[in-house]
Amino acid sequence: IISPRTPIEREQNKGTLELAKKIRNEKSEQMKEMETGHRLNLDIKKLNFLEYFQKYIDSYKKKDIRMMQIALQRFKDFLSNEETPEYNKFANDIKPQQITKDMMIDFTDYLKSRSVGDGAKSIYQRFKKVINFAIDHDIILKNPCRGVTIKTDENILRKEILSLDEEQALINTHYEHENPNIRRAFILCLYVGMRFCDVKTLTFANIDYSNKILKFEQNKTKGESGASGVTIPINDDILGLIGEPPEGCNRSETLVFNLPSYE
């Protein structure tokens, strides 16, 4: 580029700068393509974030996939909610660039209105996973969730200890068409303090019948803490709840309780 002295030279400089900018942009696109495996000039303006979210779920392999599905459904419900009519136009199709911070503030308020305790926070965490994934892959350029959080009320989450009378009242409670596996598992949890995630995966290999001991590793801390292993003495009543393993079964693969999902 030369110092312009005439209108022609100024026009030449302008053309040279535009060409240099075009070359620079093309090089940048090529570098991004090498790094991400796709062209950034895909027509993101036509991308439906709801379909993108569903494709993310379709390839999701972690255990909390059900919560991911709930997060997508909650977002769809929010967009079509009659109490937030300004978002109804996005009910079936919302572009990544149309997801704003103000929308996320309203979305978190909606989640809190639908859930109690830690539920809203858990759902929002799953939603943010997809947002962060989209940011990492240049689908979303600015994080709409930044600074938007859900805080849980510690008073709501505080767990009280049941009295023996309260436990007995629960044990004595029956209802029509009750699931006997849920009932047995729940009563075992009352006695020994197990979490749902642990009782759901409990196998007959965890039961030492001769020494009357229940042994298992807590799923919540497995692989993260040396204290994840638990050993609990059990009595004949608890053994009666557990029952005997089926004849000829593989104890390490046969579940003590056949339970439905957490929800």
mmCIF file of C-alpha atoms in Angstrom:
data_model
loop_
_atom_site.group_PDB
_atom_site.id
_atom_site.type_symbol
_atom_site.label_atom_id
_atom_site.label_comp_id
_atom_site.label_asym_id
_atom_site.label_seq_id
_atom_site.Cartn_x
_atom_site.Cartn_y
_atom_site.Cartn_z
ATOM 1 C CA ILE A 1 0.000 0.000 0.000
ATOM 2 C CA ILE A 2 1.379 3.389 -1.029
ATOM 3 C CA SER A 3 0.660 6.802 0.460
ATOM 4 C CA PRO A 4 -2.228 8.076 -1.712
ATOM 5 C CA ARG A 5 -1.639 11.257 -3.672
ATOM 6 C CA THR A 6 -4.541 11.073 -6.101
ATOM 7 C CA PRO A 7 -8.147 9.779 -6.007
ATOM 8 C CA ILE A 8 -7.081 6.821 -8.156
ATOM 9 C CA GLU A 9 -4.374 5.829 -5.671
ATOM 10 C CA ARG A 10 -6.840 6.154 -2.780
ATOM 11 C CA GLU A 11 -9.260 3.852 -4.601
ATOM 12 C CA GLN A 12 -6.420 1.377 -5.243
ATOM 13 C CA ASN A 13 -5.548 1.392 -1.519
ATOM 14 C CA LYS A 14 -9.196 0.757 -0.629
ATOM 15 C CA GLY A 15 -9.331 -2.221 -2.996
ATOM 16 C CA THR A 16 -6.057 -3.591 -1.617
ATOM 17 C CA LEU A 17 -7.304 -3.336 1.983
ATOM 18 C CA GLU A 18 -10.567 -5.093 1.122
ATOM 19 C CA LEU A 19 -8.667 -7.887 -0.623
ATOM 20 C CA ALA A 20 -6.321 -8.272 2.363
ATOM 21 C CA LYS A 21 -9.307 -8.424 4.714
ATOM 22 C CA LYS A 22 -10.964 -11.078 2.551
ATOM 23 C CA ILE A 23 -7.799 -13.183 2.479
ATOM 24 C CA ARG A 24 -7.378 -12.836 6.233
ATOM 25 C CA ASN A 25 -10.986 -13.934 6.840
ATOM 26 C CA GLU A 26 -10.601 -16.924 4.549
ATOM 27 C CA LYS A 27 -7.399 -17.974 6.332
ATOM 28 C CA SER A 28 -9.163 -17.625 9.656
ATOM 29 C CA GLU A 29 -12.012 -19.808 8.399
ATOM 30 C CA GLN A 30 -9.551 -22.439 7.219
ATOM 31 C CA MET A 31 -7.795 -22.484 10.585
ATOM 32 C CA LYS A 32 -11.104 -22.857 12.378
ATOM 33 C CA GLU A 33 -12.079 -25.679 10.042
ATOM 34 C CA MET A 34 -8.867 -27.524 10.910
ATOM 35 C CA GLU A 35 -9.499 -27.057 14.637
ATOM 36 C CA THR A 36 -13.212 -27.873 14.793
ATOM 37 C CA GLY A 37 -13.754 -30.058 11.747
ATOM 38 C CA HIS A 38 -16.500 -27.863 10.333
ATOM 39 C CA ARG A 39 -16.879 -24.568 8.540
ATOM 40 C CA LEU A 40 -17.970 -21.694 10.719
ATOM 41 C CA ASN A 41 -19.873 -20.213 7.840
ATOM 42 C CA LEU A 42 -22.504 -22.900 8.174
ATOM 43 C CA ASP A 43 -25.774 -21.015 8.138
ATOM 44 C CA ILE A 44 -26.115 -20.754 11.914
ATOM 45 C CA LYS A 45 -28.892 -18.234 11.414
ATOM 46 C CA LYS A 46 -31.063 -21.127 10.211
ATOM 47 C CA LEU A 47 -30.062 -23.527 13.005
ATOM 48 C CA ASN A 48 -32.895 -24.506 15.350
ATOM 49 C CA PHE A 49 -31.453 -24.686 18.872
ATOM 50 C CA LEU A 50 -34.207 -27.081 19.975
ATOM 51 C CA GLU A 51 -33.128 -29.575 17.306
ATOM 52 C CA TYR A 52 -29.479 -28.966 18.241
ATOM 53 C CA PHE A 53 -30.323 -29.721 21.885
ATOM 54 C CA GLN A 54 -32.079 -32.959 20.882
ATOM 55 C CA LYS A 55 -29.109 -34.082 18.772
ATOM 56 C CA TYR A 56 -26.862 -33.423 21.765
ATOM 57 C CA ILE A 57 -29.093 -35.690 23.867
ATOM 58 C CA ASP A 58 -29.141 -38.376 21.161
ATOM 59 C CA SER A 59 -25.375 -38.740 21.455
ATOM 60 C CA TYR A 60 -25.243 -38.296 25.254
ATOM 61 C CA LYS A 61 -23.785 -41.286 27.123
ATOM 62 C CA LYS A 62 -23.796 -40.250 30.780
ATOM 63 C CA LYS A 63 -26.138 -41.528 33.489
ATOM 64 C CA ASP A 64 -27.994 -38.232 33.878
ATOM 65 C CA ILE A 65 -29.467 -38.410 30.369
ATOM 66 C CA ARG A 66 -33.001 -38.359 31.814
ATOM 67 C CA MET A 67 -32.245 -35.022 33.467
ATOM 68 C CA MET A 68 -30.941 -33.735 30.124
ATOM 69 C CA GLN A 69 -34.264 -34.711 28.527
ATOM 70 C CA ILE A 70 -36.148 -32.961 31.326
ATOM 71 C CA ALA A 71 -34.040 -29.827 30.788
ATOM 72 C CA LEU A 72 -34.997 -29.724 27.089
ATOM 73 C CA GLN A 73 -38.665 -30.311 27.867
ATOM 74 C CA ARG A 74 -38.651 -27.584 30.533
ATOM 75 C CA PHE A 75 -37.148 -25.141 28.027
ATOM 76 C CA LYS A 76 -39.825 -26.050 25.471
ATOM 77 C CA ASP A 77 -42.524 -25.638 28.130
ATOM 78 C CA PHE A 78 -41.077 -22.250 29.057
ATOM 79 C CA LEU A 79 -41.115 -21.047 25.451
ATOM 80 C CA SER A 80 -44.754 -22.079 24.989
ATOM 81 C CA ASN A 81 -45.929 -20.967 28.447
ATOM 82 C CA GLU A 82 -48.935 -18.631 28.323
ATOM 83 C CA GLU A 83 -47.493 -16.606 31.207
ATOM 84 C CA THR A 84 -44.524 -15.598 29.025
ATOM 85 C CA PRO A 85 -46.253 -14.815 25.702
ATOM 86 C CA GLU A 86 -43.261 -12.842 24.456
ATOM 87 C CA TYR A 87 -41.438 -16.151 23.957
ATOM 88 C CA ASN A 88 -44.289 -18.126 22.377
ATOM 89 C CA LYS A 89 -43.058 -17.306 18.876
ATOM 90 C CA PHE A 90 -39.964 -19.425 19.658
ATOM 91 C CA ALA A 91 -41.960 -22.466 20.805
ATOM 92 C CA ASN A 92 -40.952 -24.612 17.820
ATOM 93 C CA ASP A 93 -37.900 -22.841 16.485
ATOM 94 C CA ILE A 94 -35.375 -20.631 18.267
ATOM 95 C CA LYS A 95 -32.040 -19.580 16.800
ATOM 96 C CA PRO A 96 -28.904 -19.623 18.982
ATOM 97 C CA GLN A 97 -28.522 -15.853 18.706
ATOM 98 C CA GLN A 98 -32.089 -15.376 19.972
ATOM 99 C CA ILE A 99 -31.229 -16.859 23.377
ATOM 100 C CA THR A 100 -30.490 -13.812 25.521
ATOM 101 C CA LYS A 101 -29.530 -13.125 29.102
ATOM 102 C CA ASP A 102 -32.969 -11.613 29.811
ATOM 103 C CA MET A 103 -34.542 -14.810 28.488
ATOM 104 C CA MET A 104 -32.340 -16.874 30.809
ATOM 105 C CA ILE A 105 -33.394 -14.777 33.800
ATOM 106 C CA ASP A 106 -37.026 -15.480 32.938
ATOM 107 C CA PHE A 107 -36.218 -19.155 32.289
ATOM 108 C CA THR A 108 -34.616 -19.621 35.711
ATOM 109 C CA ASP A 109 -37.636 -17.951 37.342
ATOM 110 C CA TYR A 110 -39.837 -20.417 35.467
ATOM 111 C CA LEU A 111 -37.725 -23.377 36.602
ATOM 112 C CA LYS A 112 -37.992 -22.258 40.222
ATOM 113 C CA SER A 113 -41.765 -22.006 39.867
ATOM 114 C CA ARG A 114 -41.920 -25.606 38.602
ATOM 115 C CA SER A 115 -39.537 -27.273 41.072
ATOM 116 C CA VAL A 116 -38.763 -27.279 44.769
ATOM 117 C CA GLY A 117 -35.488 -27.775 46.601
ATOM 118 C CA ASP A 118 -32.555 -28.570 44.345
ATOM 119 C CA GLY A 119 -34.608 -29.557 41.279
ATOM 120 C CA ALA A 120 -34.516 -26.234 39.435
ATOM 121 C CA LYS A 121 -30.772 -25.899 39.980
ATOM 122 C CA SER A 122 -30.110 -29.418 38.658
ATOM 123 C CA ILE A 123 -32.188 -28.832 35.529
ATOM 124 C CA TYR A 124 -30.504 -25.482 34.849
ATOM 125 C CA GLN A 125 -27.061 -27.093 35.219
ATOM 126 C CA ARG A 126 -27.966 -29.583 32.472
ATOM 127 C CA PHE A 127 -29.275 -26.803 30.256
ATOM 128 C CA LYS A 128 -25.998 -24.906 30.667
ATOM 129 C CA LYS A 129 -24.089 -28.013 29.571
ATOM 130 C CA VAL A 130 -25.637 -27.684 26.125
ATOM 131 C CA ILE A 131 -25.094 -23.926 26.052
ATOM 132 C CA ASN A 132 -21.405 -24.406 26.912
ATOM 133 C CA PHE A 133 -21.087 -27.132 24.282
ATOM 134 C CA ALA A 134 -22.573 -24.785 21.683
ATOM 135 C CA ILE A 135 -20.136 -22.050 22.749
ATOM 136 C CA ASP A 136 -17.190 -24.439 22.467
ATOM 137 C CA HIS A 137 -18.267 -25.254 18.902
ATOM 138 C CA ASP A 138 -18.869 -21.621 17.910
ATOM 139 C CA ILE A 139 -22.625 -22.067 17.585
ATOM 140 C CA ILE A 140 -23.198 -19.456 20.290
ATOM 141 C CA LEU A 141 -20.759 -16.552 20.467
ATOM 142 C CA LYS A 142 -21.839 -14.927 23.745
ATOM 143 C CA ASN A 143 -22.839 -16.929 26.814
ATOM 144 C CA PRO A 144 -26.432 -15.936 27.714
ATOM 145 C CA CYS A 145 -26.176 -17.794 31.043
ATOM 146 C CA ARG A 146 -23.232 -15.782 32.337
ATOM 147 C CA GLY A 147 -24.173 -14.213 35.657
ATOM 148 C CA VAL A 148 -27.559 -15.972 35.728
ATOM 149 C CA THR A 149 -27.661 -18.477 38.585
ATOM 150 C CA ILE A 150 -30.113 -20.434 40.689
ATOM 151 C CA LYS A 151 -29.414 -20.447 44.399
ATOM 152 C CA THR A 152 -31.070 -22.979 46.634
ATOM 153 C CA ASP A 153 -32.659 -22.143 49.942
ATOM 154 C CA GLU A 154 -30.602 -23.898 52.586
ATOM 155 C CA ASN A 155 -33.623 -24.009 54.886
ATOM 156 C CA ILE A 156 -35.600 -25.920 52.259
ATOM 157 C CA LEU A 157 -32.753 -28.370 51.720
ATOM 158 C CA ARG A 158 -32.091 -28.967 55.413
ATOM 159 C CA LYS A 159 -32.837 -32.619 56.133
ATOM 160 C CA GLU A 160 -34.543 -33.443 59.392
ATOM 161 C CA ILE A 161 -33.995 -36.738 61.223
ATOM 162 C CA LEU A 162 -37.084 -38.936 61.445
ATOM 163 C CA SER A 163 -38.174 -40.165 64.837
ATOM 164 C CA LEU A 164 -38.827 -43.868 65.437
ATOM 165 C CA ASP A 165 -42.566 -43.141 65.558
ATOM 166 C CA GLU A 166 -42.385 -41.351 62.187
ATOM 167 C CA GLU A 167 -40.461 -44.236 60.669
ATOM 168 C CA GLN A 168 -43.017 -46.718 61.989
ATOM 169 C CA ALA A 169 -45.855 -44.600 60.605
ATOM 170 C CA LEU A 170 -44.229 -44.717 57.167
ATOM 171 C CA ILE A 171 -43.700 -48.473 57.406
ATOM 172 C CA ASN A 172 -47.368 -48.974 58.341
ATOM 173 C CA THR A 173 -48.583 -46.901 55.383
ATOM 174 C CA HIS A 174 -50.069 -48.751 52.404
ATOM 175 C CA TYR A 175 -51.786 -47.619 49.237
ATOM 176 C CA GLU A 176 -53.697 -49.254 46.389
ATOM 177 C CA HIS A 177 -51.570 -51.041 43.774
ATOM 178 C CA GLU A 178 -48.380 -50.303 45.710
ATOM 179 C CA ASN A 179 -45.089 -51.581 44.291
ATOM 180 C CA PRO A 180 -43.673 -54.160 46.759
ATOM 181 C CA ASN A 181 -40.114 -53.607 45.524
ATOM 182 C CA ILE A 182 -40.331 -49.870 46.194
ATOM 183 C CA ARG A 183 -41.793 -50.574 49.630
ATOM 184 C CA ARG A 184 -39.063 -53.055 50.609
ATOM 185 C CA ALA A 185 -36.277 -50.837 49.277
ATOM 186 C CA PHE A 186 -37.676 -47.768 51.053
ATOM 187 C CA ILE A 187 -37.908 -49.570 54.385
ATOM 188 C CA LEU A 188 -34.327 -50.837 53.965
ATOM 189 C CA CYS A 189 -33.198 -47.245 53.331
ATOM 190 C CA LEU A 190 -34.984 -46.135 56.514
ATOM 191 C CA TYR A 191 -33.102 -48.757 58.515
ATOM 192 C CA VAL A 192 -29.603 -48.414 57.053
ATOM 193 C CA GLY A 193 -29.544 -44.871 55.582
ATOM 194 C CA MET A 194 -28.835 -45.805 51.965
ATOM 195 C CA ARG A 195 -29.332 -43.394 49.073
ATOM 196 C CA PHE A 196 -31.596 -44.266 46.160
ATOM 197 C CA CYS A 197 -28.620 -44.529 43.777
ATOM 198 C CA ASP A 198 -27.078 -47.176 46.066
ATOM 199 C CA VAL A 199 -30.166 -49.252 46.804
ATOM 200 C CA LYS A 200 -31.090 -49.296 43.103
ATOM 201 C CA THR A 201 -27.791 -50.988 42.195
ATOM 202 C CA LEU A 202 -27.609 -53.268 45.246
ATOM 203 C CA THR A 203 -26.894 -56.895 44.289
ATOM 204 C CA PHE A 204 -26.946 -60.097 46.321
ATOM 205 C CA ALA A 205 -23.136 -60.071 46.218
ATOM 206 C CA ASN A 206 -23.316 -57.089 48.613
ATOM 207 C CA ILE A 207 -24.980 -59.265 51.265
ATOM 208 C CA ASP A 208 -22.882 -61.429 53.603
ATOM 209 C CA TYR A 209 -25.606 -63.725 54.924
ATOM 210 C CA SER A 210 -23.398 -65.767 57.257
ATOM 211 C CA ASN A 211 -21.950 -62.731 59.077
ATOM 212 C CA LYS A 212 -25.075 -60.569 58.644
ATOM 213 C CA ILE A 213 -23.231 -57.689 56.986
ATOM 214 C CA LEU A 214 -24.187 -55.358 54.141
ATOM 215 C CA LYS A 215 -21.215 -54.075 52.122
ATOM 216 C CA PHE A 216 -21.289 -51.630 49.214
ATOM 217 C CA GLU A 217 -19.502 -48.672 47.658
ATOM 218 C CA GLN A 218 -21.358 -45.392 47.633
ATOM 219 C CA ASN A 219 -21.992 -44.397 44.020
ATOM 220 C CA LYS A 220 -21.809 -40.705 44.904
ATOM 221 C CA THR A 221 -18.166 -40.929 46.030
ATOM 222 C CA LYS A 222 -16.962 -44.084 44.261
ATOM 223 C CA GLY A 223 -13.512 -43.530 42.763
ATOM 224 C CA GLU A 224 -13.214 -40.124 44.416
ATOM 225 C CA SER A 225 -12.824 -41.031 48.075
ATOM 226 C CA GLY A 226 -11.087 -43.811 49.945
ATOM 227 C CA ALA A 227 -14.013 -43.764 52.365
ATOM 228 C CA SER A 228 -16.615 -44.665 49.740
ATOM 229 C CA GLY A 229 -16.855 -48.243 51.041
ATOM 230 C CA VAL A 230 -19.592 -48.876 53.628
ATOM 231 C CA THR A 231 -20.052 -51.853 55.962
ATOM 232 C CA ILE A 232 -23.324 -52.102 57.890
ATOM 233 C CA PRO A 233 -24.314 -54.819 60.386
ATOM 234 C CA ILE A 234 -27.831 -56.096 59.655
ATOM 235 C CA ASN A 235 -30.314 -58.198 61.624
ATOM 236 C CA ASP A 236 -32.786 -60.904 60.670
ATOM 237 C CA ASP A 237 -35.560 -58.380 59.980
ATOM 238 C CA ILE A 238 -33.419 -56.627 57.381
ATOM 239 C CA LEU A 239 -32.366 -59.960 55.885
ATOM 240 C CA GLY A 240 -36.065 -60.759 55.631
ATOM 241 C CA LEU A 241 -36.592 -57.531 53.635
ATOM 242 C CA ILE A 242 -33.715 -58.409 51.316
ATOM 243 C CA GLY A 243 -34.735 -62.014 50.834
ATOM 244 C CA GLU A 244 -32.715 -64.936 49.533
ATOM 245 C CA PRO A 245 -30.955 -64.808 46.155
ATOM 246 C CA PRO A 246 -32.721 -66.776 43.395
ATOM 247 C CA GLU A 247 -31.336 -70.280 42.969
ATOM 248 C CA GLY A 248 -28.489 -70.501 40.464
ATOM 249 C CA CYS A 249 -28.281 -66.719 39.953
ATOM 250 C CA ASN A 250 -25.104 -64.722 39.452
ATOM 251 C CA ARG A 251 -25.054 -62.804 42.726
ATOM 252 C CA SER A 252 -22.888 -59.986 41.418
ATOM 253 C CA GLU A 253 -25.344 -59.289 38.580
ATOM 254 C CA THR A 254 -28.705 -60.017 40.224
ATOM 255 C CA LEU A 255 -30.343 -56.935 41.747
ATOM 256 C CA VAL A 256 -31.954 -57.186 45.169
ATOM 257 C CA PHE A 257 -34.682 -54.721 44.127
ATOM 258 C CA ASN A 258 -36.091 -54.212 40.654
ATOM 259 C CA LEU A 259 -36.807 -50.471 40.875
ATOM 260 C CA PRO A 260 -38.125 -47.905 38.379
ATOM 261 C CA SER A 261 -36.405 -44.568 37.753
ATOM 262 C CA TYR A 262 -35.726 -42.005 40.477
ATOM 263 C CA GLU A 263 -38.620 -39.854 39.283
#
